[in-house]
Amino acid sequence: MALMLDDALLSSILDEVRPLARLGKVADYIPALAEVAGDKLGIAVCTVDGDCFAAGDAHERFSIQSVSKVLSLVLAMGRYDEAEIWQRVGKDPSGQPFNSLVQLELEQGKPRNPFINAGALVICDMLQTRLSAPRQRMLEWVRQLSGVEDISYDTRVARSEFEHAARNAAIAWLMKSFGNFHNDVTTVLQNYFHYCALKMSCAELAKTFLFLARQGRAPHLAEPVISPLQTRQVNALMATSGMYENAGEFAWRVGMPGKSGVGGGIVAVVPHEMSIAVWSPALDNAGNSLAGVAALEILAQKIGRSVY
Amino acid sequence: MALMLDDALLSSILDEVRPLARLGKVADYIPALAEVAGDKLGIAVCTVDGDCFAAGDAHERFSIQSVSKVLSLVLAMGRYDEAEIWQRVGKDPSGQPFNSLVQLELEQGKPRNPFINAGALVICDMLQTRLSAPRQRMLEWVRQLSGVEDISYDTRVARSEFEHAARNAAIAWLMKSFGNFHNDVTTVLQNYFHYCALKMSCAELAKTFLFLARQGRAPHLAEPVISPLQTRQVNALMATSGMYENAGEFAWRVGMPGKSGVGGGIVAVVPHEMSIAVWSPALDNAGNSLAGVAALEILAQKIGRSVY
Amino acid sequence: MALMLDDALLSSILDEVRPLARLGKVADYIPALAEVAGDKLGIAVCTVDGDCFAAGDAHERFSIQSVSKVLSLVLAMGRYDEAEIWQRVGKDPSGQPFNSLVQLELEQGKPRNPFINAGALVICDMLQTRLSAPRQRMLEWVRQLSGVEDISYDTRVARSEFEHAARNAAIAWLMKSFGNFHNDVTTVLQNYFHYCALKMSCAELAKTFLFLARQGRAPHLAEPVISPLQTRQVNALMATSGMYENAGEFAWRVGMPGKSGVGGGIVAVVPHEMSIAVWSPALDNAGNSLAGVAALEILAQKIGRSVY
Amino acid sequence: MALMLDDALLSSILDEVRPLARLGKVADYIPALAEVAGDKLGIAVCTVDGDCFAAGDAHERFSIQSVSKVLSLVLAMGRYDEAEIWQRVGKDPSGQPFNSLVQLELEQGKPRNPFINAGALVICDMLQTRLSAPRQRMLEWVRQLSGVEDISYDTRVARSEFEHAARNAAIAWLMKSFGNFHNDVTTVLQNYFHYCALKMSCAELAKTFLFLARQGRAPHLAEPVISPLQTRQVNALMATSGMYENAGEFAWRVGMPGKSGVGGGIVAVVPHEMSIAVWSPALDNAGNSLAGVAALEILAQKIGRSVY
């Protein structure tokens, strides 16, 4: 029998997974991420009925990192025709680490999907082409989606990422060599790192991504964010490519479309029912939050939800 | 508004996709497959309520090929503990062609998942260890699942596959060199090719796979085939690795767990609702039935079903 | 019986290979190279006894491109200890295209050898660290080696290369991500492209590289360029890695250490005997001069010279 | 000033490199190799003038392993036209481990060169096609070349290799899948492992390979083994592909064409001057004899010989 969803349930799940946080490793390639306390742990759920539940550090903001790749994709889906996007980036799992150039070279500069670094950089390149102020636009839009006015970039993180940009610069230049990158590399990298440096809490993330559980509609916005069909498509992409190399393992254990970031955040969606955000900075080998994945797995079992 | 599921709807879908069959290419690596008429086209659906619908060549048998990889996995799940299976084969998408050795060598002989050739061969190797007559056992079990007594192997196909076994033999030997293959290579290849050479119709396949839409229970069997949790796991694997390199594209377009074979068959599942089988021998570049994928995409739209 | 080396012999060899120039393809990734006449054909030989022979367009200058990679390596060997160089770049054939990033990523940013782009970029990075004016220094040194005062960079080619620098920028950034690139990427790329844009004739190249046939000593210079041991080492590297992916084929056919450039030039060395330069802009699939390799093969046979 | 070649010089070189043997690792994939004493150390040189020098364990037989790949190639060169051989195997360095399948799959089953396992297996496949008794023929021929009547296969090693044949079987089957392997895999593997299991001493090897320093002629045989041009070609192949991944490093340090085996033997050639064989079972990471390479390096320096 599935349990009732409430704050107490979320809290008990956090208690169960807390020991795992000690086994993972906080991302340390930039100081601003390395100094985050490894024992932070939070979770928030928003249902399509309008309820929101939270536990732990659900209201503390952190660097959402690659979770922003979903946001930039959805932003691009509103600015480009479907064919324009998918001729420049694929829809399939890569089977490779998120920042590898091997496949990108073999496949002539077309990234496998928009949720690996190469793919997200192409999307940012497209946004740079069509938006007059891509960073400002993203910020306004995320504030709108979340309903929170003071969401902002952690400029220290963005600057720090840019100082460690070598691998992403290599990816961008490699795509440029194949004609699949049109704008100035430095400019687009700056945008990309700012998107990664969005600071949001679990509660804000769950609210922001609720439209993916509501066929593309945010409850407080008159206009749909994307169409129902596009919503299914984004969820499908998250399900097959949202967890770096571990999409299959995550589907197996959790059974929900999800997207993780190296800041330790994961957003997951139960279509027609709820959006979930979890945060624990210690990562597993694939770069996903160790306690975060476990929390989602237990939640899925306790409330009896899986898309499969 | 989602349409009513019935034979007429299925029939109209087949009419819509029939022109696509001419654009694909029938598998021709063995004569027995090459001589199948490219214009064959069939579909069948079984619902959890007990209804079955069919259209086109839904009652003509064909070579199910890699669709059998789901059957051998489920058979192994009944004979081995979870840990025993997943230490020998992974759960993640490969991002590579189904018969590639590149990743297998780099990853020390552990296949990415049980739905690429390498993974299915490991599963067959495990079945050979635990079953006294693996071919006979599979046949009995499929007859039980489908409720059809005369399902059998197409021995001409099996023999023909074995004569063209070089690539699969290379895969098996490579795994043996890493200690991940225990039985005689020829014996296991013979079993593997027999499983691929199972002859079944769309109607029989839909019936056989209905347990994946029913939390592991076949309607006519007293005992569950697998547990509800295992059912979700198998569906998750199909969703992320069931369509060769195109798992993401298939999730995007169709939104259901599915498994295809080079005979042109595809099985798909809407958990808690229905199992679907479609057949059209002409394949796309990734080895999936061209008209078959299109038929599933249209069906998903018309009945408003997607797991995402 | 080996033939006598003289201008007439060289001339007859050019006549023999001239038809081949039509089968190759002039490098066209930048206009300045693409517009070179495909029928240019020249050869020059300098012997350790002081004789120089020439035929065809041996006195017309062209872009030496990757032939300059030998020059930058030798320059670095004079500025760095052996261990300093070879901890940052390897000595073995790559077995990959000259501008591939695949191996570079797998091997953690350490290029296989100094004659592929990645390796030459590391060498340029090292020169940037130790030389106050790397471009001016190279120019002065090449003028000294060749004894020709007006050798210069084709700044149009250098500028044009820089505009098409994406692939090389990707390589440099990838090495930077592994800590194997220390200076500003743009600055080093500018140096690298200038070195590639050195304009020299076959006669000037043969004279310049004569020190490799004379145990490191140029006939007109008091100081040795490099030691006898270093000379053998550079020749060994040219023999195993000087012809892109075709080092083995070139050794098989020609049997001399050699280094080619996409401008169509090739420099070859018969240790203790002679240096040779040949030029024909039309390239084979591996990027080596089609008629140039053939001319060297015939020359080797006619004069009975091979190191093997 | 180069030193005089004699037994005492060889002996002093062995003394110098003896400590290195302790740093390497004796091949242990089969018991018959693993039990060879790691402190065995021998060297032998035969000059084109008819002198033979030796030191250490130069008269003790060991398993020549991949050194036999040169013998099988030369045997094939006498049975096939040049074009027949080189359409089935390349001439270029692989840049990959000797038993890798990655490149072989990417390059459609055509091995890079005849000195990696895949290439040698193709050569053995060709010998099987043209020779009625390939094992007996090789034995007779090696006895003829060495002038030693009791050279034989170590059948215990051959049998043991066959029991660990999985990787080589995978390679053979992969080539078969591309149509580049014509005979029965087991039969050809048996031949291949017997060739590897030839037992010879340094003195016998130096004598056997002397024809490569004498333009294809063995001093005691009326007929040339191969032509002068073919001799240069074989030496060129050894120079660029004879030392597994370390062809460049070996050329750099030793400067001679050479071929090594995991039994710890290396054969090297100074064209027109001498053949050399060295043996020390402890290997470096690339699979070459650690002390053996060092001994050749010192010998090359002391006698002032290098082809470069």
mmCIF file with all atom_site columns, N, CA and C in Angstrom, chain A residues 247-292:
data_model
loop_
_atom_site.group_PDB
_atom_site.id
_atom_site.type_symbol
_atom_site.label_atom_id
_atom_site.label_alt_id
_atom_site.label_comp_id
_atom_site.label_asym_id
_atom_site.label_entity_id
_atom_site.label_seq_id
_atom_site.pdbx_PDB_ins_code
_atom_site.Cartn_x
_atom_site.Cartn_y
_atom_site.Cartn_z
_atom_site.occupancy
_atom_site.B_iso_or_equiv
_atom_site.pdbx_formal_charge
_atom_site.auth_seq_id
_atom_site.auth_comp_id
_atom_site.auth_asym_id
_atom_site.auth_atom_id
_atom_site.pdbx_PDB_model_num
ATOM 1   N N  . ALA A 1 247 ? 21.721 6.709  -16.665 1.00 0.00 ? 247 ALA A N  1
ATOM 2   C CA . ALA A 1 247 ? 20.296 6.839  -16.961 1.00 0.00 ? 247 ALA A CA 1
ATOM 3   C C  . ALA A 1 247 ? 19.566 5.515  -16.735 1.00 0.00 ? 247 ALA A C  1
ATOM 4   N N  . GLY A 1 248 ? 20.193 4.416  -17.151 1.00 0.00 ? 248 GLY A N  1
ATOM 5   C CA . GLY A 1 248 ? 19.547 3.116  -17.014 1.00 0.00 ? 248 GLY A CA 1
ATOM 6   C C  . GLY A 1 248 ? 19.424 2.714  -15.554 1.00 0.00 ? 248 GLY A C  1
ATOM 7   N N  . GLU A 1 249 ? 20.508 2.869  -14.838 1.00 0.00 ? 249 GLU A N  1
ATOM 8   C CA . GLU A 1 249 ? 20.514 2.545  -13.412 1.00 0.00 ? 249 GLU A CA 1
ATOM 9   C C  . GLU A 1 249 ? 19.464 3.379  -12.658 1.00 0.00 ? 249 GLU A C  1
ATOM 10  N N  . PHE A 1 250 ? 19.353 4.670  -13.003 1.00 0.00 ? 250 PHE A N  1
ATOM 11  C CA . PHE A 1 250 ? 18.391 5.553  -12.339 1.00 0.00 ? 250 PHE A CA 1
ATOM 12  C C  . PHE A 1 250 ? 16.958 5.148  -12.687 1.00 0.00 ? 250 PHE A C  1
ATOM 13  N N  . ALA A 1 251 ? 16.727 4.822  -13.943 1.00 0.00 ? 251 ALA A N  1
ATOM 14  C CA . ALA A 1 251 ? 15.390 4.366  -14.350 1.00 0.00 ? 251 ALA A CA 1
ATOM 15  C C  . ALA A 1 251 ? 15.037 3.090  -13.602 1.00 0.00 ? 251 ALA A C  1
ATOM 16  N N  . TRP A 1 252 ? 16.004 2.205  -13.512 1.00 0.00 ? 252 TRP A N  1
ATOM 17  C CA . TRP A 1 252 ? 15.831 0.926  -12.808 1.00 0.00 ? 252 TRP A CA 1
ATOM 18  C C  . TRP A 1 252 ? 15.467 1.144  -11.344 1.00 0.00 ? 252 TRP A C  1
ATOM 19  N N  . ARG A 1 253 ? 16.204 2.030  -10.686 1.00 0.00 ? 253 ARG A N  1
ATOM 20  C CA . ARG A 1 253 ? 15.996 2.209  -9.249  1.00 0.00 ? 253 ARG A CA 1
ATOM 21  C C  . ARG A 1 253 ? 14.844 3.154  -8.920  1.00 0.00 ? 253 ARG A C  1
ATOM 22  N N  . VAL A 1 254 ? 14.757 4.261  -9.662  1.00 0.00 ? 254 VAL A N  1
ATOM 23  C CA . VAL A 1 254 ? 13.803 5.319  -9.304  1.00 0.00 ? 254 VAL A CA 1
ATOM 24  C C  . VAL A 1 254 ? 12.570 5.304  -10.209 1.00 0.00 ? 254 VAL A C  1
ATOM 25  N N  . GLY A 1 255 ? 12.831 5.108  -11.521 1.00 0.00 ? 255 GLY A N  1
ATOM 26  C CA . GLY A 1 255 ? 11.695 5.017  -12.436 1.00 0.00 ? 255 GLY A CA 1
ATOM 27  C C  . GLY A 1 255 ? 10.999 6.324  -12.724 1.00 0.00 ? 255 GLY A C  1
ATOM 28  N N  . MET A 1 256 ? 11.747 7.435  -12.672 1.00 0.00 ? 256 MET A N  1
ATOM 29  C CA . MET A 1 256 ? 11.163 8.743  -13.028 1.00 0.00 ? 256 MET A CA 1
ATOM 30  C C  . MET A 1 256 ? 12.154 9.476  -13.935 1.00 0.00 ? 256 MET A C  1
ATOM 31  N N  . PRO A 1 257 ? 11.639 10.320 -14.837 1.00 0.00 ? 257 PRO A N  1
ATOM 32  C CA . PRO A 1 257 ? 12.531 11.234 -15.547 1.00 0.00 ? 257 PRO A CA 1
ATOM 33  C C  . PRO A 1 257 ? 13.221 12.122 -14.513 1.00 0.00 ? 257 PRO A C  1
ATOM 34  N N  . GLY A 1 258 ? 14.519 12.332 -14.673 1.00 0.00 ? 258 GLY A N  1
ATOM 35  C CA . GLY A 1 258 ? 15.246 13.153 -13.708 1.00 0.00 ? 258 GLY A CA 1
ATOM 36  C C  . GLY A 1 258 ? 16.440 13.825 -14.341 1.00 0.00 ? 258 GLY A C  1
ATOM 37  N N  . LYS A 1 259 ? 16.897 14.897 -13.696 1.00 0.00 ? 259 LYS A N  1
ATOM 38  C CA . LYS A 1 259 ? 18.116 15.563 -14.166 1.00 0.00 ? 259 LYS A CA 1
ATOM 39  C C  . LYS A 1 259 ? 18.929 15.975 -12.950 1.00 0.00 ? 259 LYS A C  1
ATOM 40  N N  . SER A 1 260 ? 20.202 15.621 -12.980 1.00 0.00 ? 260 SER A N  1
ATOM 41  C CA . SER A 1 260 ? 21.058 15.921 -11.840 1.00 0.00 ? 260 SER A CA 1
ATOM 42  C C  . SER A 1 260 ? 22.093 16.981 -12.189 1.00 0.00 ? 260 SER A C  1
ATOM 43  N N  . GLY A 1 261 ? 22.705 17.544 -11.154 1.00 0.00 ? 261 GLY A N  1
ATOM 44  C CA . GLY A 1 261 ? 23.794 18.500 -11.317 1.00 0.00 ? 261 GLY A CA 1
ATOM 45  C C  . GLY A 1 261 ? 24.906 18.183 -10.332 1.00 0.00 ? 261 GLY A C  1
ATOM 46  N N  . VAL A 1 262 ? 26.133 18.619 -10.649 1.00 0.00 ? 262 VAL A N  1
ATOM 47  C CA . VAL A 1 262 ? 27.240 18.274 -9.746  1.00 0.00 ? 262 VAL A CA 1
ATOM 48  C C  . VAL A 1 262 ? 27.216 19.094 -8.456  1.00 0.00 ? 262 VAL A C  1
ATOM 49  N N  . GLY A 1 263 ? 26.280 20.038 -8.350  1.00 0.00 ? 263 GLY A N  1
ATOM 50  C CA . GLY A 1 263 ? 26.074 20.713 -7.082  1.00 0.00 ? 263 GLY A CA 1
ATOM 51  C C  . GLY A 1 263 ? 25.362 19.802 -6.092  1.00 0.00 ? 263 GLY A C  1
ATOM 52  N N  . GLY A 1 264 ? 24.901 18.639 -6.561  1.00 0.00 ? 264 GLY A N  1
ATOM 53  C CA . GLY A 1 264 ? 24.242 17.682 -5.694  1.00 0.00 ? 264 GLY A CA 1
ATOM 54  C C  . GLY A 1 264 ? 22.722 17.723 -5.777  1.00 0.00 ? 264 GLY A C  1
ATOM 55  N N  . GLY A 1 265 ? 22.199 18.558 -6.658  1.00 0.00 ? 265 GLY A N  1
ATOM 56  C CA . GLY A 1 265 ? 20.758 18.634 -6.838  1.00 0.00 ? 265 GLY A CA 1
ATOM 57  C C  . GLY A 1 265 ? 20.261 17.664 -7.889  1.00 0.00 ? 265 GLY A C  1
ATOM 58  N N  . ILE A 1 266 ? 19.056 17.166 -7.685  1.00 0.00 ? 266 ILE A N  1
ATOM 59  C CA . ILE A 1 266 ? 18.373 16.357 -8.707  1.00 0.00 ? 266 ILE A CA 1
ATOM 60  C C  . ILE A 1 266 ? 16.922 16.802 -8.760  1.00 0.00 ? 266 ILE A C  1
ATOM 61  N N  . VAL A 1 267 ? 16.426 16.992 -9.975  1.00 0.00 ? 267 VAL A N  1
ATOM 62  C CA . VAL A 1 267 ? 15.008 17.253 -10.163 1.00 0.00 ? 267 VAL A CA 1
ATOM 63  C C  . VAL A 1 267 ? 14.396 16.024 -10.814 1.00 0.00 ? 267 VAL A C  1
ATOM 64  N N  . ALA A 1 268 ? 13.234 15.574 -10.308 1.00 0.00 ? 268 ALA A N  1
ATOM 65  C CA . ALA A 1 268 ? 12.557 14.428 -10.907 1.00 0.00 ? 268 ALA A CA 1
ATOM 66  C C  . ALA A 1 268 ? 11.083 14.749 -11.100 1.00 0.00 ? 268 ALA A C  1
ATOM 67  N N  . VAL A 1 269 ? 10.450 14.028 -12.012 1.00 0.00 ? 269 VAL A N  1
ATOM 68  C CA . VAL A 1 269 ? 9.066  14.329 -12.375 1.00 0.00 ? 269 VAL A CA 1
ATOM 69  C C  . VAL A 1 269 ? 8.243  13.048 -12.400 1.00 0.00 ? 269 VAL A C  1
ATOM 70  N N  . VAL A 1 270 ? 7.070  13.078 -11.751 1.00 0.00 ? 270 VAL A N  1
ATOM 71  C CA . VAL A 1 270 ? 6.067  12.035 -11.982 1.00 0.00 ? 270 VAL A CA 1
ATOM 72  C C  . VAL A 1 270 ? 4.971  12.694 -12.815 1.00 0.00 ? 270 VAL A C  1
ATOM 73  N N  . PRO A 1 271 ? 4.955  12.414 -14.119 1.00 0.00 ? 271 PRO A N  1
ATOM 74  C CA . PRO A 1 271 ? 4.000  13.104 -15.000 1.00 0.00 ? 271 PRO A CA 1
ATOM 75  C C  . PRO A 1 271 ? 2.567  12.996 -14.456 1.00 0.00 ? 271 PRO A C  1
ATOM 76  N N  . HIS A 1 272 ? 1.847  14.069 -14.530 1.00 0.00 ? 272 HIS A N  1
ATOM 77  C CA . HIS A 1 272 ? 0.455  14.162 -14.067 1.00 0.00 ? 272 HIS A CA 1
ATOM 78  C C  . HIS A 1 272 ? 0.332  14.164 -12.556 1.00 0.00 ? 272 HIS A C  1
ATOM 79  N N  . GLU A 1 273 ? 1.425  14.090 -11.832 1.00 0.00 ? 273 GLU A N  1
ATOM 80  C CA . GLU A 1 273 ? 1.306  13.977 -10.385 1.00 0.00 ? 273 GLU A CA 1
ATOM 81  C C  . GLU A 1 273 ? 2.153  14.965 -9.597  1.00 0.00 ? 273 GLU A C  1
ATOM 82  N N  . MET A 1 274 ? 3.465  14.979 -9.852  1.00 0.00 ? 274 MET A N  1
ATOM 83  C CA . MET A 1 274 ? 4.287  15.818 -8.984  1.00 0.00 ? 274 MET A CA 1
ATOM 84  C C  . MET A 1 274 ? 5.672  16.080 -9.563  1.00 0.00 ? 274 MET A C  1
ATOM 85  N N  . SER A 1 275 ? 6.292  17.148 -9.050  1.00 0.00 ? 275 SER A N  1
ATOM 86  C CA . SER A 1 275 ? 7.706  17.394 -9.312  1.00 0.00 ? 275 SER A CA 1
ATOM 87  C C  . SER A 1 275 ? 8.440  17.292 -7.981  1.00 0.00 ? 275 SER A C  1
ATOM 88  N N  . ILE A 1 276 ? 9.678  16.829 -8.045  1.00 0.00 ? 276 ILE A N  1
ATOM 89  C CA . ILE A 1 276 ? 10.455 16.586 -6.839  1.00 0.00 ? 276 ILE A CA 1
ATOM 90  C C  . ILE A 1 276 ? 11.835 17.203 -7.003  1.00 0.00 ? 276 ILE A C  1
ATOM 91  N N  . ALA A 1 277 ? 12.375 17.802 -5.945  1.00 0.00 ? 277 ALA A N  1
ATOM 92  C CA . ALA A 1 277 ? 13.774 18.239 -5.966  1.00 0.00 ? 277 ALA A CA 1
ATOM 93  C C  . ALA A 1 277 ? 14.431 17.753 -4.705  1.00 0.00 ? 277 ALA A C  1
ATOM 94  N N  . VAL A 1 278 ? 15.668 17.242 -4.870  1.00 0.00 ? 278 VAL A N  1
ATOM 95  C CA . VAL A 1 278 ? 16.413 16.736 -3.731  1.00 0.00 ? 278 VAL A CA 1
ATOM 96  C C  . VAL A 1 278 ? 17.818 17.312 -3.803  1.00 0.00 ? 278 VAL A C  1
ATOM 97  N N  . TRP A 1 279 ? 18.465 17.471 -2.671  1.00 0.00 ? 279 TRP A N  1
ATOM 98  C CA . TRP A 1 279 ? 19.807 18.040 -2.643  1.00 0.00 ? 279 TRP A CA 1
ATOM 99  C C  . TRP A 1 279 ? 20.682 17.389 -1.589  1.00 0.00 ? 279 TRP A C  1
ATOM 100 N N  . SER A 1 280 ? 21.801 16.853 -2.013  1.00 0.00 ? 280 SER A N  1
ATOM 101 C CA . SER A 1 280 ? 22.860 16.354 -1.115  1.00 0.00 ? 280 SER A CA 1
ATOM 102 C C  . SER A 1 280 ? 24.142 16.422 -1.920  1.00 0.00 ? 280 SER A C  1
ATOM 103 N N  . PRO A 1 281 ? 25.115 17.216 -1.451  1.00 0.00 ? 281 PRO A N  1
ATOM 104 C CA . PRO A 1 281 ? 26.266 17.540 -2.322  1.00 0.00 ? 281 PRO A CA 1
ATOM 105 C C  . PRO A 1 281 ? 27.222 16.389 -2.631  1.00 0.00 ? 281 PRO A C  1
ATOM 106 N N  . ALA A 1 282 ? 27.242 15.331 -1.825  1.00 0.00 ? 282 ALA A N  1
ATOM 107 C CA . ALA A 1 282 ? 28.219 14.263 -2.057  1.00 0.00 ? 282 ALA A CA 1
ATOM 108 C C  . ALA A 1 282 ? 27.791 13.397 -3.244  1.00 0.00 ? 282 ALA A C  1
ATOM 109 N N  . LEU A 1 283 ? 28.694 13.217 -4.193  1.00 0.00 ? 283 LEU A N  1
ATOM 110 C CA . LEU A 1 283 ? 28.361 12.581 -5.470  1.00 0.00 ? 283 LEU A CA 1
ATOM 111 C C  . LEU A 1 283 ? 28.904 11.159 -5.573  1.00 0.00 ? 283 LEU A C  1
ATOM 112 N N  . ASP A 1 284 ? 28.260 10.349 -6.431  1.00 0.00 ? 284 ASP A N  1
ATOM 113 C CA . ASP A 1 284 ? 28.809 9.039  -6.765  1.00 0.00 ? 284 ASP A CA 1
ATOM 114 C C  . ASP A 1 284 ? 29.768 9.177  -7.944  1.00 0.00 ? 284 ASP A C  1
ATOM 115 N N  . ASN A 1 285 ? 30.295 8.058  -8.419  1.00 0.00 ? 285 ASN A N  1
ATOM 116 C CA . ASN A 1 285 ? 31.300 8.116  -9.476  1.00 0.00 ? 285 ASN A CA 1
ATOM 117 C C  . ASN A 1 285 ? 30.798 8.715  -10.784 1.00 0.00 ? 285 ASN A C  1
ATOM 118 N N  . ALA A 1 286 ? 29.523 8.598  -11.050 1.00 0.00 ? 286 ALA A N  1
ATOM 119 C CA . ALA A 1 286 ? 28.982 9.138  -12.288 1.00 0.00 ? 286 ALA A CA 1
ATOM 120 C C  . ALA A 1 286 ? 28.649 10.619 -12.150 1.00 0.00 ? 286 ALA A C  1
ATOM 121 N N  . GLY A 1 287 ? 28.801 11.176 -10.952 1.00 0.00 ? 287 GLY A N  1
ATOM 122 C CA . GLY A 1 287 ? 28.541 12.600 -10.761 1.00 0.00 ? 287 GLY A CA 1
ATOM 123 C C  . GLY A 1 287 ? 27.132 12.913 -10.285 1.00 0.00 ? 287 GLY A C  1
ATOM 124 N N  . ASN A 1 288 ? 26.397 11.890 -9.885  1.00 0.00 ? 288 ASN A N  1
ATOM 125 C CA . ASN A 1 288 ? 25.049 12.106 -9.368  1.00 0.00 ? 288 ASN A CA 1
ATOM 126 C C  . ASN A 1 288 ? 25.070 12.069 -7.839  1.00 0.00 ? 288 ASN A C  1
ATOM 127 N N  . SER A 1 289 ? 24.181 12.829 -7.220  1.00 0.00 ? 289 SER A N  1
ATOM 128 C CA . SER A 1 289 ? 24.098 12.877 -5.760  1.00 0.00 ? 289 SER A CA 1
ATOM 129 C C  . SER A 1 289 ? 23.797 11.486 -5.205  1.00 0.00 ? 289 SER A C  1
ATOM 130 N N  . LEU A 1 290 ? 24.688 10.991 -4.364  1.00 0.00 ? 290 LEU A N  1
ATOM 131 C CA . LEU A 1 290 ? 24.563 9.627  -3.850  1.00 0.00 ? 290 LEU A CA 1
ATOM 132 C C  . LEU A 1 290 ? 23.312 9.485  -2.972  1.00 0.00 ? 290 LEU A C  1
ATOM 133 N N  . ALA A 1 291 ? 23.198 10.364 -1.977  1.00 0.00 ? 291 ALA A N  1
ATOM 134 C CA . ALA A 1 291 ? 22.034 10.295 -1.093  1.00 0.00 ? 291 ALA A CA 1
ATOM 135 C C  . ALA A 1 291 ? 20.780 10.764 -1.833  1.00 0.00 ? 291 ALA A C  1
ATOM 136 N N  . GLY A 1 292 ? 20.955 11.647 -2.799  1.00 0.00 ? 292 GLY A N  1
ATOM 137 C CA . GLY A 1 292 ? 19.820 12.156 -3.556  1.00 0.00 ? 292 GLY A CA 1
ATOM 138 C C  . GLY A 1 292 ? 19.127 11.061 -4.351  1.00 0.00 ? 292 GLY A C  1
#
